Tab-separated table of C-alpha atoms and ligand atoms in Angstrom:
chain	number	residue	atom	x	y	z
A	1	UNK	CA	80.606	-46.994	85.448
A	2	UNK	CA	79.800	-49.345	82.574
A	3	UNK	CA	76.248	-49.580	81.231
A	4	UNK	CA	76.225	-53.358	81.722
A	5	UNK	CA	78.602	-55.526	83.752
A	6	UNK	CA	79.002	-58.803	85.610
A	7	UNK	CA	79.278	-58.651	89.401
A	8	UNK	CA	78.522	-61.114	92.222
A	9	UNK	CA	77.325	-63.747	89.723
A	10	UNK	CA	74.701	-61.365	88.380
A	11	UNK	CA	74.258	-59.213	85.288
A	12	UNK	CA	73.945	-55.614	86.406
A	13	UNK	CA	72.877	-52.665	84.295
A	14	UNK	CA	71.937	-49.017	84.538
A	15	UNK	CA	68.136	-48.793	84.330
A	16	UNK	CA	67.654	-46.560	81.289
A	17	UNK	CA	63.883	-46.363	81.749
A	18	UNK	CA	64.184	-44.042	84.731
A	19	UNK	CA	67.054	-41.748	83.698
A	20	UNK	CA	67.488	-38.816	84.075
A	21	UNK	CA	65.037	-38.649	87.003
A	22	UNK	CA	66.854	-41.417	88.897
A	23	UNK	CA	70.181	-43.240	88.520
A	24	UNK	CA	69.507	-46.863	89.423
A	25	UNK	CA	71.375	-50.097	88.812
A	26	UNK	CA	69.313	-53.268	88.496
A	27	UNK	CA	70.603	-56.847	88.833
A	28	UNK	CA	69.428	-60.066	87.155
A	29	UNK	CA	70.187	-63.673	88.068
A	30	UNK	CA	68.519	-65.568	85.222
A	31	UNK	CA	68.666	-65.297	81.447
A	32	UNK	CA	64.901	-64.983	80.950
A	33	UNK	CA	64.858	-61.820	83.074
A	34	UNK	CA	67.788	-60.507	81.049
A	35	UNK	CA	65.873	-61.147	77.807
A	36	UNK	CA	62.868	-59.306	79.280
A	37	UNK	CA	65.096	-56.391	80.325
A	38	UNK	CA	66.265	-56.100	76.705
A	39	UNK	CA	62.678	-56.207	75.369
A	40	UNK	CA	61.516	-53.652	77.948
A	41	UNK	CA	64.521	-51.421	77.184
A	42	UNK	CA	65.987	-51.374	80.674
A	43	UNK	CA	69.109	-51.634	78.543
A	44	UNK	CA	69.068	-50.469	74.928
A	45	UNK	CA	71.375	-49.470	72.088
A	46	UNK	CA	72.806	-52.050	69.696
A	47	UNK	CA	76.252	-52.712	71.248
A	48	UNK	CA	74.850	-52.630	74.801
A	49	UNK	CA	72.206	-55.255	74.100
A	50	UNK	CA	74.783	-57.471	72.348
A	51	UNK	CA	77.038	-57.510	75.429
A	52	UNK	CA	74.003	-57.937	77.699
A	53	UNK	CA	72.823	-60.986	75.752
A	54	UNK	CA	76.308	-62.536	76.018
A	55	UNK	CA	76.224	-62.053	79.809
A	56	UNK	CA	72.678	-63.489	79.759
A	57	UNK	CA	74.067	-66.619	78.129
A	58	UNK	CA	76.672	-66.848	80.896
A	59	UNK	CA	73.827	-66.724	83.427
A	60	UNK	CA	72.055	-69.507	81.520
A	61	UNK	CA	75.169	-71.662	81.938
A	62	UNK	CA	75.189	-71.191	85.715
A	63	UNK	CA	71.388	-71.618	85.933
A	64	UNK	CA	71.535	-75.023	84.258
A	65	UNK	CA	71.823	-77.926	86.691
A	66	UNK	CA	73.167	-80.211	83.935
A	67	UNK	CA	76.319	-82.116	84.792
A	68	UNK	CA	76.915	-83.456	81.286
A	69	UNK	CA	78.281	-81.196	78.560
A	70	UNK	CA	75.604	-82.389	76.101
A	71	UNK	CA	72.722	-81.474	78.420
A	72	UNK	CA	74.318	-78.125	79.234
A	73	UNK	CA	74.686	-77.364	75.515
A	74	UNK	CA	70.986	-78.114	74.973
A	75	UNK	CA	70.066	-75.670	77.769
A	76	UNK	CA	72.399	-73.066	76.272
A	77	UNK	CA	70.872	-73.423	72.805
A	78	UNK	CA	67.392	-72.804	74.248
A	79	UNK	CA	68.668	-69.756	76.166
A	80	UNK	CA	70.417	-68.467	73.029
A	81	UNK	CA	67.161	-68.461	71.071
A	82	UNK	CA	65.279	-66.736	73.930
A	83	UNK	CA	67.919	-64.011	74.109
A	84	UNK	CA	68.105	-63.561	70.328
A	85	UNK	CA	64.323	-63.123	70.136
A	86	UNK	CA	64.285	-60.273	72.660
A	87	UNK	CA	64.631	-57.532	70.007
A	88	UNK	CA	64.734	-58.033	66.229
A	89	UNK	CA	66.514	-55.119	64.542
A	90	UNK	CA	69.931	-54.718	66.190
A	91	UNK	CA	72.128	-57.428	64.688
A	92	UNK	CA	74.611	-57.108	67.565
A	93	UNK	CA	72.279	-59.238	69.661
A	94	UNK	CA	72.497	-62.256	67.340
A	95	UNK	CA	76.137	-61.459	66.586
A	96	UNK	CA	77.167	-61.645	70.261
A	97	UNK	CA	75.117	-64.770	71.052
A	98	UNK	CA	76.345	-66.549	67.895
A	99	UNK	CA	79.940	-65.579	68.629
A	100	UNK	CA	79.752	-67.228	72.058
A	101	UNK	CA	77.874	-70.308	70.805
A	102	UNK	CA	80.227	-70.809	67.829
A	103	UNK	CA	83.274	-70.659	70.089
A	104	UNK	CA	81.610	-73.066	72.528
A	105	UNK	CA	80.993	-75.565	69.702
A	106	UNK	CA	84.628	-75.453	68.645
A	107	UNK	CA	85.940	-76.450	72.114
A	108	UNK	CA	87.438	-79.957	72.297
A	109	UNK	CA	85.463	-82.080	74.836
A	110	UNK	CA	85.185	-79.471	77.611
A	111	UNK	CA	83.747	-80.314	81.027
A	112	UNK	CA	80.417	-78.666	81.896
A	113	UNK	CA	82.099	-76.422	84.448
A	114	UNK	CA	84.876	-75.279	82.136
A	115	UNK	CA	82.194	-74.501	79.537
A	116	UNK	CA	80.346	-72.286	82.021
A	117	UNK	CA	83.523	-70.374	82.817
A	118	UNK	CA	84.451	-70.108	79.129
A	119	UNK	CA	81.107	-68.452	78.315
A	120	UNK	CA	81.512	-65.908	81.086
A	121	UNK	CA	85.070	-65.129	79.934
A	122	UNK	CA	83.908	-64.707	76.331
A	123	UNK	CA	81.035	-62.407	77.394
A	124	UNK	CA	83.536	-60.321	79.355
A	125	UNK	CA	85.793	-60.193	76.273
A	126	UNK	CA	82.873	-58.925	74.159
A	127	UNK	CA	82.197	-56.198	76.731
A	128	UNK	CA	85.856	-55.153	76.998
A	129	UNK	CA	86.346	-55.170	73.235
A	130	UNK	CA	83.261	-52.987	72.783
A	131	UNK	CA	84.854	-50.174	74.784
A	132	UNK	CA	88.130	-50.447	72.885
A	133	UNK	CA	86.311	-50.553	69.496
A	134	UNK	CA	84.239	-47.482	70.378
A	135	UNK	CA	87.367	-45.525	71.236
A	136	UNK	CA	88.994	-46.484	67.924
A	137	UNK	CA	85.829	-45.500	66.052
A	138	UNK	CA	85.743	-42.227	67.921
A	139	UNK	CA	89.298	-41.371	66.821
A	140	UNK	CA	88.412	-41.981	63.160
A	141	UNK	CA	85.128	-40.077	63.408
A	142	UNK	CA	86.520	-37.109	65.332
A	143	UNK	CA	88.739	-36.302	62.328
A	144	UNK	CA	85.522	-35.410	60.452
A	145	UNK	CA	84.565	-32.747	63.004
A	146	UNK	CA	85.834	-29.189	62.733
A	147	UNK	CA	86.318	-26.666	65.498
A	148	UNK	CA	83.075	-24.685	65.807
A	149	UNK	CA	80.763	-27.321	64.252
A	150	UNK	CA	77.135	-27.601	65.259
A	151	UNK	CA	76.124	-31.245	65.020
A	152	UNK	CA	72.652	-32.789	64.890
A	153	UNK	CA	72.470	-36.099	66.743
A	154	UNK	CA	69.565	-38.570	66.799
A	155	UNK	CA	68.528	-40.986	69.569
A	156	UNK	CA	71.131	-42.004	72.158
A	157	UNK	CA	74.379	-43.476	70.902
A	158	UNK	CA	76.542	-42.666	73.894
A	159	UNK	CA	78.058	-44.699	76.725
A	160	UNK	CA	74.522	-45.798	77.635
A	161	UNK	CA	73.963	-47.351	74.197
A	162	UNK	CA	77.194	-49.336	74.404
A	163	UNK	CA	79.228	-50.888	77.206
A	164	UNK	CA	81.008	-47.558	77.501
A	165	UNK	CA	82.029	-44.487	75.451
A	166	UNK	CA	79.479	-44.962	72.644
A	167	UNK	CA	79.344	-44.765	68.855
A	168	UNK	CA	78.195	-41.443	67.299
A	169	UNK	CA	78.139	-39.679	70.659
A	170	UNK	CA	81.533	-41.251	71.382
A	171	UNK	CA	82.851	-39.464	68.277
A	172	UNK	CA	81.438	-36.166	69.560
A	173	UNK	CA	82.934	-36.801	73.008
A	174	UNK	CA	86.378	-37.513	71.589
A	175	UNK	CA	86.270	-34.386	69.395
A	176	UNK	CA	85.330	-32.399	72.516
A	177	UNK	CA	88.254	-33.920	74.453
A	178	UNK	CA	90.552	-32.962	71.563
A	179	UNK	CA	89.636	-29.355	72.376
A	180	UNK	CA	87.255	-28.733	69.468
A	181	UNK	CA	84.418	-26.382	70.293
A	182	UNK	CA	81.225	-28.221	69.402
A	183	UNK	CA	77.553	-27.535	69.850
A	184	UNK	CA	75.086	-30.427	69.700
A	185	UNK	CA	71.455	-30.173	68.636
A	186	UNK	CA	69.856	-33.152	70.346
A	187	UNK	CA	66.836	-34.643	68.572
A	188	UNK	CA	64.456	-35.522	71.371
A	189	UNK	CA	63.640	-38.805	69.551
A	190	UNK	CA	59.988	-39.638	69.942
A	191	UNK	CA	58.366	-41.711	71.230
A	192	UNK	CA	60.761	-42.924	73.943
A	193	UNK	CA	62.786	-39.719	74.052
A	194	UNK	CA	66.235	-41.310	74.162
A	195	UNK	CA	67.675	-37.976	72.972
A	196	UNK	CA	65.920	-35.690	75.441
A	197	UNK	CA	66.399	-38.074	78.377
A	198	UNK	CA	69.654	-39.955	77.793
A	199	UNK	CA	71.783	-38.015	75.301
A	200	UNK	CA	71.085	-34.730	77.076
A	201	UNK	CA	71.980	-36.358	80.406
A	202	UNK	CA	75.250	-37.714	79.014
A	203	UNK	CA	76.229	-34.412	77.359
A	204	UNK	CA	75.682	-32.667	80.671
A	205	UNK	CA	78.095	-35.095	82.360
A	206	UNK	CA	80.749	-34.436	79.690
A	207	UNK	CA	80.341	-30.657	79.720
A	208	UNK	CA	79.493	-30.498	76.007
A	209	UNK	CA	77.156	-27.615	75.096
A	210	UNK	CA	73.815	-28.731	73.671
A	211	UNK	CA	70.217	-27.798	73.050
A	212	UNK	CA	67.331	-30.246	72.772
A	213	UNK	CA	65.148	-29.855	69.693
A	214	UNK	CA	61.920	-31.610	68.802
A	215	UNK	CA	62.595	-34.056	65.968
A	216	UNK	CA	60.657	-31.950	63.469
A	217	UNK	CA	62.972	-28.970	64.083
A	218	UNK	CA	66.082	-30.511	62.501
A	219	UNK	CA	65.035	-29.474	58.973
A	220	UNK	CA	64.805	-25.850	60.074
A	221	UNK	CA	68.387	-25.764	61.339
A	222	UNK	CA	69.733	-27.644	58.319
A	223	UNK	CA	68.017	-25.322	55.834
A	224	UNK	CA	69.162	-22.246	57.760
A	225	UNK	CA	72.796	-23.391	57.489
A	226	UNK	CA	72.999	-23.634	61.261
A	227	UNK	CA	74.157	-27.264	61.440
A	228	UNK	CA	77.327	-28.480	59.725
A	229	UNK	CA	77.067	-32.235	60.292
A	230	UNK	CA	74.731	-35.054	61.354
A	231	UNK	CA	76.049	-38.008	63.357
A	232	UNK	CA	73.890	-41.065	64.104
A	233	UNK	CA	74.335	-44.712	65.109
A	234	UNK	CA	73.000	-47.860	63.487
A	235	UNK	CA	71.300	-51.035	64.650
A	236	UNK	CA	72.033	-52.903	61.461
A	237	UNK	CA	73.861	-51.873	58.303
A	238	UNK	CA	73.370	-53.902	55.117
A	239	UNK	CA	76.201	-54.839	52.742
A	240	UNK	CA	75.279	-51.942	50.412
A	241	UNK	CA	75.512	-49.352	53.220
A	242	UNK	CA	71.786	-48.935	53.875
A	243	UNK	CA	71.509	-48.107	57.573
A	244	UNK	CA	68.694	-49.123	59.936
A	245	UNK	CA	68.576	-46.809	62.926
A	246	UNK	CA	66.085	-45.232	65.328
A	247	UNK	CA	62.868	-44.048	63.693
A	248	UNK	CA	63.307	-40.540	62.312
A	249	UNK	CA	66.859	-41.105	61.075
A	250	UNK	CA	65.638	-41.369	57.463
A	251	UNK	CA	63.835	-38.004	57.601
A	252	UNK	CA	66.925	-36.407	59.126
A	253	UNK	CA	69.097	-37.853	56.334
A	254	UNK	CA	66.690	-36.545	53.665
A	255	UNK	CA	66.801	-33.048	55.099
A	256	UNK	CA	70.596	-33.225	55.409
A	257	UNK	CA	70.970	-34.318	51.766
A	258	UNK	CA	68.635	-31.576	50.548
A	259	UNK	CA	70.857	-29.020	52.261
A	260	UNK	CA	74.248	-30.574	51.397
A	261	UNK	CA	75.016	-31.298	55.040
A	262	UNK	CA	77.237	-34.393	55.541
A	263	UNK	CA	75.461	-37.333	57.183
A	264	UNK	CA	77.609	-39.876	59.061
A	265	UNK	CA	76.477	-43.125	60.688
A	266	UNK	CA	79.013	-44.461	63.202
A	267	UNK	CA	78.911	-48.232	63.094
A	268	UNK	CA	81.046	-50.915	64.752
A	269	UNK	CA	81.694	-53.784	62.312
A	270	UNK	CA	79.567	-56.021	64.600
A	271	UNK	CA	76.582	-53.948	63.384
A	272	UNK	CA	77.303	-54.633	59.694
A	273	UNK	CA	75.295	-57.564	58.345
A	274	UNK	CA	76.991	-58.619	55.111
A	275	UNK	CA	74.407	-61.400	54.676
A	276	UNK	CA	71.818	-58.760	53.722
A	277	UNK	CA	72.394	-57.171	50.323
A	278	UNK	CA	70.204	-54.147	51.061
A	279	UNK	CA	68.307	-52.451	53.855
A	280	UNK	CA	64.791	-53.596	52.903
A	281	UNK	CA	65.794	-57.044	54.202
A	282	UNK	CA	66.401	-55.722	57.731
A	283	UNK	CA	63.677	-56.793	60.203
A	284	UNK	CA	62.047	-53.705	61.680
A	285	UNK	CA	60.692	-53.785	65.219
A	286	UNK	CA	57.199	-52.490	65.908
A	287	UNK	CA	56.560	-51.809	69.575
A	288	UNK	CA	53.546	-51.341	71.826
A	289	UNK	CA	51.370	-48.390	70.609
A	290	UNK	CA	51.050	-47.346	74.234
A	291	UNK	CA	54.594	-45.906	73.986
A	292	UNK	CA	53.148	-43.367	71.513
A	293	UNK	CA	49.723	-42.938	73.072
A	294	UNK	CA	50.752	-42.708	76.713
A	295	UNK	CA	52.646	-39.414	76.426
A	296	UNK	CA	51.579	-36.923	79.086
A	297	UNK	CA	51.686	-33.137	79.022
A	298	UNK	CA	51.153	-31.205	82.251
A	299	UNK	CA	50.049	-34.435	83.911
A	300	UNK	CA	47.403	-35.256	81.277
A	301	UNK	CA	47.481	-37.855	78.518
A	302	UNK	CA	47.789	-36.010	75.203
A	303	UNK	CA	45.842	-38.516	73.090
A	304	UNK	CA	42.057	-39.114	73.039
A	305	UNK	CA	40.754	-42.227	74.771
A	306	UNK	CA	40.644	-45.279	72.450
A	307	UNK	CA	42.871	-43.614	69.830
A	308	UNK	CA	45.021	-46.040	67.837
A	309	UNK	CA	48.703	-45.594	67.004
A	310	UNK	CA	51.598	-47.229	65.159
A	311	UNK	CA	54.963	-47.468	66.872
A	312	UNK	CA	57.615	-48.374	64.295
A	313	UNK	CA	60.910	-48.345	66.184
A	314	UNK	CA	63.435	-48.106	63.307
A	315	UNK	CA	63.688	-46.941	59.714
A	316	UNK	CA	66.181	-47.556	56.932
A	317	UNK	CA	68.255	-44.738	55.466
A	318	UNK	CA	69.302	-45.594	51.900
A	319	UNK	CA	73.025	-45.438	51.140
A	320	UNK	CA	72.583	-42.576	48.629
A	321	UNK	CA	71.863	-40.232	51.573
A	322	UNK	CA	74.988	-41.247	53.482
A	323	UNK	CA	78.247	-39.320	53.096
A	324	UNK	CA	80.471	-41.904	54.801
A	325	UNK	CA	80.244	-44.668	57.417
A	326	UNK	CA	82.658	-44.597	60.353
A	327	UNK	CA	83.855	-47.968	61.698
A	328	UNK	CA	86.602	-48.985	64.105
A	329	UNK	CA	88.679	-50.104	61.108
A	330	UNK	CA	88.438	-46.788	59.274
A	331	UNK	CA	85.943	-44.744	57.288
A	332	UNK	CA	83.956	-46.298	54.426
A	333	UNK	CA	83.040	-44.146	51.416
A	334	UNK	CA	80.778	-45.081	48.483
A	335	UNK	CA	80.532	-47.536	46.847
A	336	UNK	CA	79.804	-49.222	50.174
A	337	UNK	CA	79.531	-52.751	48.706
A	338	UNK	CA	83.318	-52.613	48.310
A	339	UNK	CA	84.427	-50.350	51.141
A	340	UNK	CA	82.405	-52.115	53.863
A	341	UNK	CA	83.643	-55.581	52.825
A	342	UNK	CA	87.191	-54.270	52.939
A	343	UNK	CA	86.743	-52.864	56.453
A	344	UNK	CA	84.830	-55.886	57.798
A	345	UNK	CA	86.696	-58.756	56.099
A	346	UNK	CA	89.959	-57.059	55.181
A	347	UNK	CA	89.330	-57.859	51.464
B	1	MRU	O1	65.547	-48.470	70.522
B	1	MRU	P1	66.948	-48.149	70.954
B	1	MRU	O2	67.029	-47.061	71.959
B	1	MRU	O3	67.692	-49.392	71.362
B	1	MRU	O4	67.637	-47.621	69.633
B	1	MRU	C1	68.988	-47.281	69.668
B	1	MRU	C2	69.458	-46.663	68.420
B	1	MRU	O5	68.723	-46.515	67.468
B	1	MRU	C3	70.903	-46.309	68.324
B	1	MRU	O6	71.086	-45.273	67.429
B	1	MRU	C4	71.665	-47.565	67.853
B	1	MRU	O7	71.518	-48.625	68.742
B	1	MRU	C5	73.073	-47.386	67.541
B	1	MRU	S1	74.042	-46.528	68.710
B	1	MRU	C6	74.807	-47.477	69.722
């Protein structure tokens, strides 16, 4: 089953807040609820939220009672800005919404109803293409994995983070299907535990051997020579190859570099933002401190009452720590200013 899909005039998605305890699919009939689902991380992962926002825009079209194309376009523009504001770091969100809106603007005098159908078709195309792109990326990335490798993976970048298959975890899955024996060390990924909850759940489904480690354990395995590669995703990659990804990625990359372990972000070209020259320009989401403070151990809250916390959701890994960047169009090596432009624009 896909992570997000359109069925019975609704946007449906796997509720990632309750996995692995429960597998539930939730349905939304209006774009504001879809935007809230993205903010609340019912659905998460850069490619998944891009496709979800595109389907949200399709809902906005059907929600609008406007009979004139002009009025419908005004409603769509308002919905587009609501959806784009739902999370700031992953550029796929704006990329998907802008792709639909740009195509809509280029249509020659469409009727309101044909516009509604066009948006739904385009959202479906984005979703279908995502799966195909992930599989191409996975083929390129799997060539970097050797039989017997132990791989450290951060956050969740699997089928749940995309429409299907996934980015970095998709690479691992393809290498496994090619018959390579792989072991995955799964960073639990505080504070929302996407690794311990979602990546571990996915690896179990695929039959890939893994062990969950607390995030601060990765350095131990890297220094001991017990991990041969690190694979991660990205929410936004700047033109110079700086990579914004789930908080903790930067520390993992530092420890990998210090121990000469290759570090590979796996990045669809929709995640590359060539308008930003370097990673410090990437907007970084800060979330509710309660996600850090509310952690329970043996049924008790671990933090003292009235304690304060910071909950920075992403960090930027500078390009000097990155061995290569895997995209669906091939693998980019330094200098990334040139190699990424070539893979994104064909220059
Ligand atoms: O906050 P999340 O769970 O949406 O963060 C997800 C990640 O950081 C992933 O690594 C990223 O989206 C790229 S993988 C598809």
